[in-house]
């Protein structure tokens, strides 16, 4: 059965969904996106994704008129029609179709809106058993990583570089500090029991999973700090993990061929993951 997708007001089989070659998302990466996890056929942290979507649209001055309720009902219909029990919904909004010009179009253009679903095992992620191995690399992305744009080529190139040498992911470094992962935020647990994640700035995406983890861990026995950390801090840490909507919390056991802690997924990381899943399950939409 073909996958049902959404394009500009219509639900269509994926093979029938076509976008203009003049779309600014295609020509200039002039588009923003969100990826929302689905578990038990329901959306995870929906409000957070909506708020960030509105922020990204505002920062790029994309005039988008659909309401939050309309967006929610499109998400729900796609989950239902594609029978997604666990996976994700991808949403992308570009400025729309216009004659190619670096300046934004003067006349009014309709944004292009696309949604599709993907099945994915999020809860029983195979990488949980071994943990992920990452490499570091310079963060050469543009300076507004806080906007969730589809301009992802550098992250994609570096992820491939990691895979090509048998690793799982890349953590970016700027001015000696880790900014974030290729498509995730990063945490370490120091030997004295402090959970540390980089503070928010234009250099990182304000992750929805990151935000929930910070909230849920307030009630744990861990001290939580939002501040930058270095590769040396990671090598000296007890545990490390990355987090995103498509992995939740994923233990990281090695950076640049150096074991983190005992080189196995950390017990606090796995406990935080359970805490995270229990909590988000109470707030599914
Ligand atoms: N990526 N940082 C970057 C650069 C990301 O691309 C993502 C998410 C995150 C984590 O954000 P959140 O917790 O809101 O998913 C951090 C998604 C999953 C993607 O591009 O597929």
PDB file of C-alpha atoms and ligand atoms in Angstrom:
ATOM      1  CA  UNK A   1       0.000   0.000   0.000  1.00  0.00           C
ATOM      2  CA  UNK A   2       1.532   3.393  -0.914  1.00  0.00           C
ATOM      3  CA  UNK A   3       2.252   5.784   1.900  1.00  0.00           C
ATOM      4  CA  UNK A   4      -0.215   8.615   2.304  1.00  0.00           C
ATOM      5  CA  UNK A   5       1.462  12.023   2.516  1.00  0.00           C
ATOM      6  CA  UNK A   6       0.176  15.571   2.828  1.00  0.00           C
ATOM      7  CA  UNK A   7       1.009  18.314   0.345  1.00  0.00           C
ATOM      8  CA  UNK A   8      -0.557  21.784   0.266  1.00  0.00           C
ATOM      9  CA  UNK A   9      -4.019  20.871   1.479  1.00  0.00           C
ATOM     10  CA  UNK A  10      -4.240  17.390  -0.063  1.00  0.00           C
ATOM     11  CA  UNK A  11      -3.691  13.877   1.260  1.00  0.00           C
ATOM     12  CA  UNK A  12      -2.048  11.902  -1.557  1.00  0.00           C
ATOM     13  CA  UNK A  13      -0.152   8.656  -2.208  1.00  0.00           C
ATOM     14  CA  UNK A  14       3.565   9.599  -1.995  1.00  0.00           C
ATOM     15  CA  UNK A  15       4.134   8.877  -5.703  1.00  0.00           C
ATOM     16  CA  UNK A  16       1.571  11.521  -6.644  1.00  0.00           C
ATOM     17  CA  UNK A  17       2.976  14.301  -4.473  1.00  0.00           C
ATOM     18  CA  UNK A  18       5.001  16.709  -6.641  1.00  0.00           C
ATOM     19  CA  UNK A  19       6.681  20.006  -5.802  1.00  0.00           C
ATOM     20  CA  UNK A  20       7.740  22.747  -8.229  1.00  0.00           C
ATOM     21  CA  UNK A  21      11.420  22.969  -9.202  1.00  0.00           C
ATOM     22  CA  UNK A  22      11.058  26.696  -8.358  1.00  0.00           C
ATOM     23  CA  UNK A  23      10.246  25.946  -4.743  1.00  0.00           C
ATOM     24  CA  UNK A  24      12.618  27.976  -2.553  1.00  0.00           C
ATOM     25  CA  UNK A  25      13.027  25.021  -0.219  1.00  0.00           C
ATOM     26  CA  UNK A  26      14.621  23.135  -3.138  1.00  0.00           C
ATOM     27  CA  UNK A  27      16.671  26.074  -4.514  1.00  0.00           C
ATOM     28  CA  UNK A  28      17.783  27.876  -1.322  1.00  0.00           C
ATOM     29  CA  UNK A  29      17.003  25.533   1.610  1.00  0.00           C
ATOM     30  CA  UNK A  30      14.508  28.282   2.425  1.00  0.00           C
ATOM     31  CA  UNK A  31      12.403  26.011   4.610  1.00  0.00           C
ATOM     32  CA  UNK A  32      11.937  24.890   8.173  1.00  0.00           C
ATOM     33  CA  UNK A  33      10.966  21.504   9.552  1.00  0.00           C
ATOM     34  CA  UNK A  34       9.970  19.497  12.606  1.00  0.00           C
ATOM     35  CA  UNK A  35      10.238  15.805  13.402  1.00  0.00           C
ATOM     36  CA  UNK A  36       7.778  14.602  16.024  1.00  0.00           C
ATOM     37  CA  UNK A  37       8.036  11.128  17.500  1.00  0.00           C
ATOM     38  CA  UNK A  38       5.051   8.790  17.577  1.00  0.00           C
ATOM     39  CA  UNK A  39       4.647   6.129  20.225  1.00  0.00           C
ATOM     40  CA  UNK A  40       1.504   4.140  20.929  1.00  0.00           C
ATOM     41  CA  UNK A  41       0.030   5.885  17.826  1.00  0.00           C
ATOM     42  CA  UNK A  42       0.294   9.272  19.553  1.00  0.00           C
ATOM     43  CA  UNK A  43       2.530  12.340  19.308  1.00  0.00           C
ATOM     44  CA  UNK A  44       5.362  12.977  21.763  1.00  0.00           C
ATOM     45  CA  UNK A  45       5.896  16.523  23.121  1.00  0.00           C
ATOM     46  CA  UNK A  46       3.563  18.047  20.530  1.00  0.00           C
ATOM     47  CA  UNK A  47       3.349  21.500  22.142  1.00  0.00           C
ATOM     48  CA  UNK A  48       7.137  21.828  22.209  1.00  0.00           C
ATOM     49  CA  UNK A  49       7.402  21.049  18.497  1.00  0.00           C
ATOM     50  CA  UNK A  50       4.652  23.511  17.632  1.00  0.00           C
ATOM     51  CA  UNK A  51       6.310  26.298  19.610  1.00  0.00           C
ATOM     52  CA  UNK A  52       9.676  25.678  17.983  1.00  0.00           C
ATOM     53  CA  UNK A  53       8.056  25.533  14.524  1.00  0.00           C
ATOM     54  CA  UNK A  54       6.465  28.945  15.122  1.00  0.00           C
ATOM     55  CA  UNK A  55       9.835  30.305  16.288  1.00  0.00           C
ATOM     56  CA  UNK A  56      11.620  29.013  13.145  1.00  0.00           C
ATOM     57  CA  UNK A  57       8.911  30.476  10.874  1.00  0.00           C
ATOM     58  CA  UNK A  58       9.140  33.824  12.642  1.00  0.00           C
ATOM     59  CA  UNK A  59      12.948  33.957  12.402  1.00  0.00           C
ATOM     60  CA  UNK A  60      12.779  33.348   8.626  1.00  0.00           C
ATOM     61  CA  UNK A  61       9.774  35.636   8.155  1.00  0.00           C
ATOM     62  CA  UNK A  62       7.713  32.893   6.534  1.00  0.00           C
ATOM     63  CA  UNK A  63       4.084  33.846   6.562  1.00  0.00           C
ATOM     64  CA  UNK A  64       2.204  30.673   7.472  1.00  0.00           C
ATOM     65  CA  UNK A  65      -1.476  30.806   8.299  1.00  0.00           C
ATOM     66  CA  UNK A  66      -2.495  27.265   9.282  1.00  0.00           C
ATOM     67  CA  UNK A  67      -3.635  26.976  12.873  1.00  0.00           C
ATOM     68  CA  UNK A  68      -2.183  24.637  15.482  1.00  0.00           C
ATOM     69  CA  UNK A  69      -5.413  22.612  15.441  1.00  0.00           C
ATOM     70  CA  UNK A  70      -5.206  22.175  11.672  1.00  0.00           C
ATOM     71  CA  UNK A  71      -1.608  20.988  11.977  1.00  0.00           C
ATOM     72  CA  UNK A  72      -2.554  18.556  14.731  1.00  0.00           C
ATOM     73  CA  UNK A  73      -5.381  17.054  12.729  1.00  0.00           C
ATOM     74  CA  UNK A  74      -3.109  16.542   9.671  1.00  0.00           C
ATOM     75  CA  UNK A  75      -0.567  14.768  11.893  1.00  0.00           C
ATOM     76  CA  UNK A  76      -3.284  12.588  13.388  1.00  0.00           C
ATOM     77  CA  UNK A  77      -4.788  11.657  10.049  1.00  0.00           C
ATOM     78  CA  UNK A  78      -1.396  10.587   8.661  1.00  0.00           C
ATOM     79  CA  UNK A  79      -0.628   8.484  11.754  1.00  0.00           C
ATOM     80  CA  UNK A  80      -4.024   6.833  11.445  1.00  0.00           C
ATOM     81  CA  UNK A  81      -4.023   6.273   7.672  1.00  0.00           C
ATOM     82  CA  UNK A  82      -0.445   4.977   7.573  1.00  0.00           C
ATOM     83  CA  UNK A  83      -0.990   2.850  10.663  1.00  0.00           C
ATOM     84  CA  UNK A  84       2.010   4.240  12.541  1.00  0.00           C
ATOM     85  CA  UNK A  85       2.292   2.704  15.998  1.00  0.00           C
ATOM     86  CA  UNK A  86       5.866   3.830  16.519  1.00  0.00           C
ATOM     87  CA  UNK A  87       7.891   6.185  14.336  1.00  0.00           C
ATOM     88  CA  UNK A  88       7.757   9.801  13.368  1.00  0.00           C
ATOM     89  CA  UNK A  89       5.937  12.521  11.500  1.00  0.00           C
ATOM     90  CA  UNK A  90       8.067  14.844   9.375  1.00  0.00           C
ATOM     91  CA  UNK A  91       6.715  18.334   8.652  1.00  0.00           C
ATOM     92  CA  UNK A  92       8.354  20.818   6.310  1.00  0.00           C
ATOM     93  CA  UNK A  93       7.270  24.329   5.392  1.00  0.00           C
ATOM     94  CA  UNK A  94       9.111  26.261   2.703  1.00  0.00           C
ATOM     95  CA  UNK A  95       8.614  29.883   1.728  1.00  0.00           C
ATOM     96  CA  UNK A  96       7.010  28.580  -1.474  1.00  0.00           C
ATOM     97  CA  UNK A  97       7.490  28.844  -5.205  1.00  0.00           C
ATOM     98  CA  UNK A  98       8.930  31.990  -6.814  1.00  0.00           C
ATOM     99  CA  UNK A  99      11.192  33.125  -9.661  1.00  0.00           C
ATOM    100  CA  UNK A 100      14.772  32.353  -8.551  1.00  0.00           C
ATOM    101  CA  UNK A 101      16.186  35.346  -6.710  1.00  0.00           C
ATOM    102  CA  UNK A 102      18.303  35.592  -3.554  1.00  0.00           C
ATOM    103  CA  UNK A 103      15.937  38.217  -2.150  1.00  0.00           C
ATOM    104  CA  UNK A 104      12.646  36.981  -0.737  1.00  0.00           C
ATOM    105  CA  UNK A 105       9.778  37.264  -3.262  1.00  0.00           C
ATOM    106  CA  UNK A 106       8.080  40.671  -3.275  1.00  0.00           C
ATOM    107  CA  UNK A 107       4.670  39.397  -4.260  1.00  0.00           C
ATOM    108  CA  UNK A 108       2.771  37.137  -1.917  1.00  0.00           C
ATOM    109  CA  UNK A 109       3.672  33.461  -2.209  1.00  0.00           C
ATOM    110  CA  UNK A 110       1.945  30.491  -0.633  1.00  0.00           C
ATOM    111  CA  UNK A 111       4.240  28.437   1.618  1.00  0.00           C
ATOM    112  CA  UNK A 112       4.661  24.816   0.560  1.00  0.00           C
ATOM    113  CA  UNK A 113       3.686  22.423   3.329  1.00  0.00           C
ATOM    114  CA  UNK A 114       4.648  18.771   3.280  1.00  0.00           C
ATOM    115  CA  UNK A 115       4.103  16.049   5.856  1.00  0.00           C
ATOM    116  CA  UNK A 116       4.947  12.367   5.776  1.00  0.00           C
ATOM    117  CA  UNK A 117       5.333   9.547   8.263  1.00  0.00           C
ATOM    118  CA  UNK A 118       8.076   6.982   8.839  1.00  0.00           C
ATOM    119  CA  UNK A 119       7.895   3.751  10.821  1.00  0.00           C
ATOM    120  CA  UNK A 120      10.813   3.485  13.225  1.00  0.00           C
ATOM    121  CA  UNK A 121      11.648   1.473  16.320  1.00  0.00           C
ATOM    122  CA  UNK A 122      12.358   4.136  18.904  1.00  0.00           C
ATOM    123  CA  UNK A 123      11.796   2.308  22.190  1.00  0.00           C
ATOM    124  CA  UNK A 124      13.726  -0.837  21.241  1.00  0.00           C
ATOM    125  CA  UNK A 125      16.604   0.868  19.487  1.00  0.00           C
ATOM    126  CA  UNK A 126      19.316  -1.735  18.761  1.00  0.00           C
ATOM    127  CA  UNK A 127      22.067   0.778  19.595  1.00  0.00           C
ATOM    128  CA  UNK A 128      20.952   0.800  23.232  1.00  0.00           C
ATOM    129  CA  UNK A 129      22.752  -2.468  23.863  1.00  0.00           C
ATOM    130  CA  UNK A 130      26.189  -1.389  22.664  1.00  0.00           C
ATOM    131  CA  UNK A 131      25.913   2.392  22.924  1.00  0.00           C
ATOM    132  CA  UNK A 132      27.029   4.774  20.193  1.00  0.00           C
ATOM    133  CA  UNK A 133      30.589   5.602  19.186  1.00  0.00           C
ATOM    134  CA  UNK A 134      31.139   9.168  18.086  1.00  0.00           C
ATOM    135  CA  UNK A 135      33.907  11.240  16.570  1.00  0.00           C
ATOM    136  CA  UNK A 136      34.410  14.956  17.030  1.00  0.00           C
ATOM    137  CA  UNK A 137      34.765  17.402  14.167  1.00  0.00           C
ATOM    138  CA  UNK A 138      34.801  21.182  13.731  1.00  0.00           C
ATOM    139  CA  UNK A 139      31.372  22.767  13.711  1.00  0.00           C
ATOM    140  CA  UNK A 140      31.353  24.438  10.297  1.00  0.00           C
ATOM    141  CA  UNK A 141      27.581  24.903  10.119  1.00  0.00           C
ATOM    142  CA  UNK A 142      26.029  28.336   9.733  1.00  0.00           C
ATOM    143  CA  UNK A 143      25.659  30.460  12.864  1.00  0.00           C
ATOM    144  CA  UNK A 144      21.911  30.055  13.353  1.00  0.00           C
ATOM    145  CA  UNK A 145      21.644  26.420  14.384  1.00  0.00           C
ATOM    146  CA  UNK A 146      18.812  27.496  16.705  1.00  0.00           C
ATOM    147  CA  UNK A 147      16.491  27.723  13.678  1.00  0.00           C
ATOM    148  CA  UNK A 148      15.374  24.303  12.468  1.00  0.00           C
ATOM    149  CA  UNK A 149      16.053  24.794   8.750  1.00  0.00           C
ATOM    150  CA  UNK A 150      16.482  22.067   6.149  1.00  0.00           C
ATOM    151  CA  UNK A 151      20.023  23.291   5.481  1.00  0.00           C
ATOM    152  CA  UNK A 152      21.586  20.051   6.743  1.00  0.00           C
ATOM    153  CA  UNK A 153      24.350  19.245   4.276  1.00  0.00           C
ATOM    154  CA  UNK A 154      27.351  19.683   6.597  1.00  0.00           C
ATOM    155  CA  UNK A 155      25.713  17.556   9.306  1.00  0.00           C
ATOM    156  CA  UNK A 156      24.891  14.941   6.686  1.00  0.00           C
ATOM    157  CA  UNK A 157      28.493  14.927   5.325  1.00  0.00           C
ATOM    158  CA  UNK A 158      29.972  14.534   8.809  1.00  0.00           C
ATOM    159  CA  UNK A 159      27.508  11.789   9.792  1.00  0.00           C
ATOM    160  CA  UNK A 160      28.575   9.895   6.661  1.00  0.00           C
ATOM    161  CA  UNK A 161      32.231  10.456   7.538  1.00  0.00           C
ATOM    162  CA  UNK A 162      31.583   8.823  10.931  1.00  0.00           C
ATOM    163  CA  UNK A 163      29.757   5.873   9.355  1.00  0.00           C
ATOM    164  CA  UNK A 164      32.536   5.401   6.768  1.00  0.00           C
ATOM    165  CA  UNK A 165      35.048   4.719   9.559  1.00  0.00           C
ATOM    166  CA  UNK A 166      32.732   2.399  11.480  1.00  0.00           C
ATOM    167  CA  UNK A 167      31.435   4.941  14.015  1.00  0.00           C
ATOM    168  CA  UNK A 168      27.864   6.037  14.651  1.00  0.00           C
ATOM    169  CA  UNK A 169      27.777   9.801  14.827  1.00  0.00           C
ATOM    170  CA  UNK A 170      29.635  13.055  15.084  1.00  0.00           C
ATOM    171  CA  UNK A 171      29.725  15.670  17.859  1.00  0.00           C
ATOM    172  CA  UNK A 172      30.559  19.177  16.707  1.00  0.00           C
ATOM    173  CA  UNK A 173      33.248  21.339  18.319  1.00  0.00           C
ATOM    174  CA  UNK A 174      33.432  25.129  18.215  1.00  0.00           C
ATOM    175  CA  UNK A 175      36.061  27.167  20.115  1.00  0.00           C
ATOM    176  CA  UNK A 176      37.065  24.001  21.970  1.00  0.00           C
ATOM    177  CA  UNK A 177      33.548  23.284  23.252  1.00  0.00           C
ATOM    178  CA  UNK A 178      31.029  20.701  22.060  1.00  0.00           C
ATOM    179  CA  UNK A 179      28.041  22.443  20.494  1.00  0.00           C
ATOM    180  CA  UNK A 180      25.787  19.437  19.725  1.00  0.00           C
ATOM    181  CA  UNK A 181      25.591  16.232  17.668  1.00  0.00           C
ATOM    182  CA  UNK A 182      24.786  15.895  13.955  1.00  0.00           C
ATOM    183  CA  UNK A 183      21.071  15.656  14.745  1.00  0.00           C
ATOM    184  CA  UNK A 184      20.890  15.567  18.519  1.00  0.00           C
ATOM    185  CA  UNK A 185      21.797  17.421  21.687  1.00  0.00           C
ATOM    186  CA  UNK A 186      24.564  16.141  23.929  1.00  0.00           C
ATOM    187  CA  UNK A 187      24.903  15.446  27.661  1.00  0.00           C
ATOM    188  CA  UNK A 188      27.624  14.194  29.968  1.00  0.00           C
ATOM    189  CA  UNK A 189      27.438  12.984  33.536  1.00  0.00           C
ATOM    190  CA  UNK A 190      30.575  14.030  35.388  1.00  0.00           C
ATOM    191  CA  UNK A 191      32.273  11.845  37.989  1.00  0.00           C
ATOM    192  CA  UNK A 192      30.793  13.979  40.785  1.00  0.00           C
ATOM    193  CA  UNK A 193      27.250  13.295  39.565  1.00  0.00           C
ATOM    194  CA  UNK A 194      26.570  16.528  37.653  1.00  0.00           C
ATOM    195  CA  UNK A 195      24.499  16.215  34.503  1.00  0.00           C
ATOM    196  CA  UNK A 196      25.820  18.781  32.013  1.00  0.00           C
ATOM    197  CA  UNK A 197      24.440  19.911  28.679  1.00  0.00           C
ATOM    198  CA  UNK A 198      25.460  22.895  26.572  1.00  0.00           C
ATOM    199  CA  UNK A 199      23.513  26.081  27.291  1.00  0.00           C
ATOM    200  CA  UNK A 200      21.125  27.422  24.664  1.00  0.00           C
ATOM    201  CA  UNK A 201      22.540  29.857  22.102  1.00  0.00           C
ATOM    202  CA  UNK A 202      22.352  30.413  18.331  1.00  0.00           C
ATOM    203  CA  UNK A 203      24.980  27.616  18.061  1.00  0.00           C
ATOM    204  CA  UNK A 204      22.595  24.794  18.947  1.00  0.00           C
ATOM    205  CA  UNK A 205      19.073  23.659  18.302  1.00  0.00           C
ATOM    206  CA  UNK A 206      16.886  24.041  21.382  1.00  0.00           C
ATOM    207  CA  UNK A 207      15.960  20.363  21.433  1.00  0.00           C
ATOM    208  CA  UNK A 208      12.551  19.357  22.684  1.00  0.00           C
ATOM    209  CA  UNK A 209      13.968  16.129  24.127  1.00  0.00           C
ATOM    210  CA  UNK A 210      16.757  18.105  25.843  1.00  0.00           C
ATOM    211  CA  UNK A 211      14.160  20.386  27.426  1.00  0.00           C
ATOM    212  CA  UNK A 212      12.097  17.460  28.737  1.00  0.00           C
ATOM    213  CA  UNK A 213      15.186  15.721  30.138  1.00  0.00           C
ATOM    214  CA  UNK A 214      16.165  18.889  32.028  1.00  0.00           C
ATOM    215  CA  UNK A 215      12.646  19.156  33.398  1.00  0.00           C
ATOM    216  CA  UNK A 216      12.295  15.489  34.426  1.00  0.00           C
ATOM    217  CA  UNK A 217      15.759  15.269  35.971  1.00  0.00           C
ATOM    218  CA  UNK A 218      15.010  18.185  38.332  1.00  0.00           C
ATOM    219  CA  UNK A 219      13.343  15.628  40.588  1.00  0.00           C
ATOM    220  CA  UNK A 220      16.225  13.149  40.414  1.00  0.00           C
ATOM    221  CA  UNK A 221      19.294  12.938  42.628  1.00  0.00           C
ATOM    222  CA  UNK A 222      21.471  14.528  39.926  1.00  0.00           C
ATOM    223  CA  UNK A 223      22.747  18.099  39.940  1.00  0.00           C
ATOM    224  CA  UNK A 224      21.897  19.605  36.552  1.00  0.00           C
ATOM    225  CA  UNK A 225      23.930  22.309  34.813  1.00  0.00           C
ATOM    226  CA  UNK A 226      23.520  23.999  31.448  1.00  0.00           C
ATOM    227  CA  UNK A 227      27.043  24.991  30.413  1.00  0.00           C
ATOM    228  CA  UNK A 228      29.520  24.218  27.623  1.00  0.00           C
ATOM    229  CA  UNK A 229      31.875  21.246  27.989  1.00  0.00           C
ATOM    230  CA  UNK A 230      35.036  20.126  26.177  1.00  0.00           C
ATOM    231  CA  UNK A 231      36.295  16.838  24.701  1.00  0.00           C
ATOM    232  CA  UNK A 232      38.536  16.498  27.769  1.00  0.00           C
ATOM    233  CA  UNK A 233      35.448  16.789  29.995  1.00  0.00           C
ATOM    234  CA  UNK A 234      33.832  13.963  28.005  1.00  0.00           C
ATOM    235  CA  UNK A 235      36.881  11.728  28.268  1.00  0.00           C
ATOM    236  CA  UNK A 236      36.881  12.348  31.999  1.00  0.00           C
ATOM    237  CA  UNK A 237      33.105  11.823  32.391  1.00  0.00           C
ATOM    238  CA  UNK A 238      31.343   8.863  33.942  1.00  0.00           C
ATOM    239  CA  UNK A 239      28.694   8.677  31.215  1.00  0.00           C
ATOM    240  CA  UNK A 240      27.556  10.487  28.085  1.00  0.00           C
ATOM    241  CA  UNK A 241      24.496  10.451  25.867  1.00  0.00           C
ATOM    242  CA  UNK A 242      22.815  12.171  22.971  1.00  0.00           C
ATOM    243  CA  UNK A 243      19.125  12.932  22.719  1.00  0.00           C
ATOM    244  CA  UNK A 244      16.597  13.636  19.998  1.00  0.00           C
ATOM    245  CA  UNK A 245      13.019  12.946  19.027  1.00  0.00           C
ATOM    246  CA  UNK A 246      14.011   9.943  16.944  1.00  0.00           C
ATOM    247  CA  UNK A 247      16.285   8.264  19.517  1.00  0.00           C
ATOM    248  CA  UNK A 248      15.076   9.740  22.831  1.00  0.00           C
ATOM    249  CA  UNK A 249      18.175   9.120  24.979  1.00  0.00           C
ATOM    250  CA  UNK A 250      21.042   7.205  23.408  1.00  0.00           C
ATOM    251  CA  UNK A 251      24.120   6.194  25.442  1.00  0.00           C
ATOM    252  CA  UNK A 252      27.432   7.319  23.945  1.00  0.00           C
ATOM    253  CA  UNK A 253      30.333   5.091  24.982  1.00  0.00           C
ATOM    254  CA  UNK A 254      33.284   6.355  22.966  1.00  0.00           C
ATOM    255  CA  UNK A 255      34.603   9.600  21.510  1.00  0.00           C
ATOM    256  CA  UNK A 256      37.587   9.753  19.141  1.00  0.00           C
ATOM    257  CA  UNK A 257      38.518   6.130  19.966  1.00  0.00           C
ATOM    258  CA  UNK A 258      38.596   6.890  23.696  1.00  0.00           C
ATOM    259  CA  UNK A 259      36.221   4.976  26.017  1.00  0.00           C
ATOM    260  CA  UNK A 260      33.830   7.042  28.121  1.00  0.00           C
ATOM    261  CA  UNK A 261      33.539   5.620  31.654  1.00  0.00           C
ATOM    262  CA  UNK A 262      33.774   1.841  31.368  1.00  0.00           C
ATOM    263  CA  UNK A 263      32.830   1.935  27.674  1.00  0.00           C
ATOM    264  CA  UNK A 264      29.327   0.525  28.255  1.00  0.00           C
ATOM    265  CA  UNK A 265      25.945   2.298  28.283  1.00  0.00           C
ATOM    266  CA  UNK A 266      25.779   4.092  31.629  1.00  0.00           C
ATOM    267  CA  UNK A 267      23.336   3.087  34.360  1.00  0.00           C
ATOM    268  CA  UNK A 268      22.224   6.701  34.981  1.00  0.00           C
ATOM    269  CA  UNK A 269      21.748   7.227  31.254  1.00  0.00           C
ATOM    270  CA  UNK A 270      19.520   4.157  31.018  1.00  0.00           C
ATOM    271  CA  UNK A 271      17.646   5.231  34.148  1.00  0.00           C
ATOM    272  CA  UNK A 272      17.094   8.702  32.667  1.00  0.00           C
ATOM    273  CA  UNK A 273      15.855   7.079  29.486  1.00  0.00           C
ATOM    274  CA  UNK A 274      13.279   5.068  31.449  1.00  0.00           C
ATOM    275  CA  UNK A 275      12.270   8.183  33.375  1.00  0.00           C
ATOM    276  CA  UNK A 276      11.953  10.112  30.111  1.00  0.00           C
ATOM    277  CA  UNK A 277       9.809   7.442  28.443  1.00  0.00           C
ATOM    278  CA  UNK A 278       7.539   7.049  31.499  1.00  0.00           C
ATOM    279  CA  UNK A 279       6.992  10.784  31.638  1.00  0.00           C
ATOM    280  CA  UNK A 280       6.373  11.449  27.943  1.00  0.00           C
ATOM    281  CA  UNK A 281       3.949   8.541  27.863  1.00  0.00           C
ATOM    282  CA  UNK A 282       1.774  10.471  30.319  1.00  0.00           C
ATOM    283  CA  UNK A 283       1.636  13.468  27.969  1.00  0.00           C
ATOM    284  CA  UNK A 284       1.018  11.861  24.572  1.00  0.00           C
ATOM    285  CA  UNK A 285      -1.391  13.692  22.267  1.00  0.00           C
TER     286      UNK A 285
HETATM  287  N1  LIG B   1      16.904  16.341  14.686  1.00  0.00           N
HETATM  288  N2  LIG B   1      20.178  19.189  17.290  1.00  0.00           N
HETATM  289  C1  LIG B   1      20.028  19.008  15.970  1.00  0.00           C
HETATM  290  C2  LIG B   1      21.022  19.598  15.043  1.00  0.00           C
HETATM  291  C3  LIG B   1      18.942  18.266  15.484  1.00  0.00           C
HETATM  292  O1  LIG B   1      18.786  18.101  14.166  1.00  0.00           O
HETATM  293  C4  LIG B   1      18.021  17.682  16.398  1.00  0.00           C
HETATM  294  C5  LIG B   1      16.831  16.886  15.953  1.00  0.00           C
HETATM  295  C6  LIG B   1      18.237  17.891  17.771  1.00  0.00           C
HETATM  296  C7  LIG B   1      17.299  17.324  18.821  1.00  0.00           C
HETATM  297  O2  LIG B   1      16.079  18.014  18.797  1.00  0.00           O
HETATM  298  P1  LIG B   1      14.722  17.322  19.278  1.00  0.00           P
HETATM  299  O3  LIG B   1      14.981  16.771  20.649  1.00  0.00           O
HETATM  300  O4  LIG B   1      13.764  18.427  19.301  1.00  0.00           O
HETATM  301  O5  LIG B   1      14.414  16.252  18.280  1.00  0.00           O
HETATM  302  C8  LIG B   1      19.304  18.661  18.183  1.00  0.00           C
HETATM  303  C9  LIG B   1      15.779  15.623  14.147  1.00  0.00           C
HETATM  304  C10 LIG B   1      15.395  14.442  14.949  1.00  0.00           C
HETATM  305  C11 LIG B   1      16.034  15.328  12.683  1.00  0.00           C
HETATM  306  O6  LIG B   1      16.540  16.206  12.021  1.00  0.00           O
HETATM  307  O7  LIG B   1      15.691  14.229  12.213  1.00  0.00           O
END
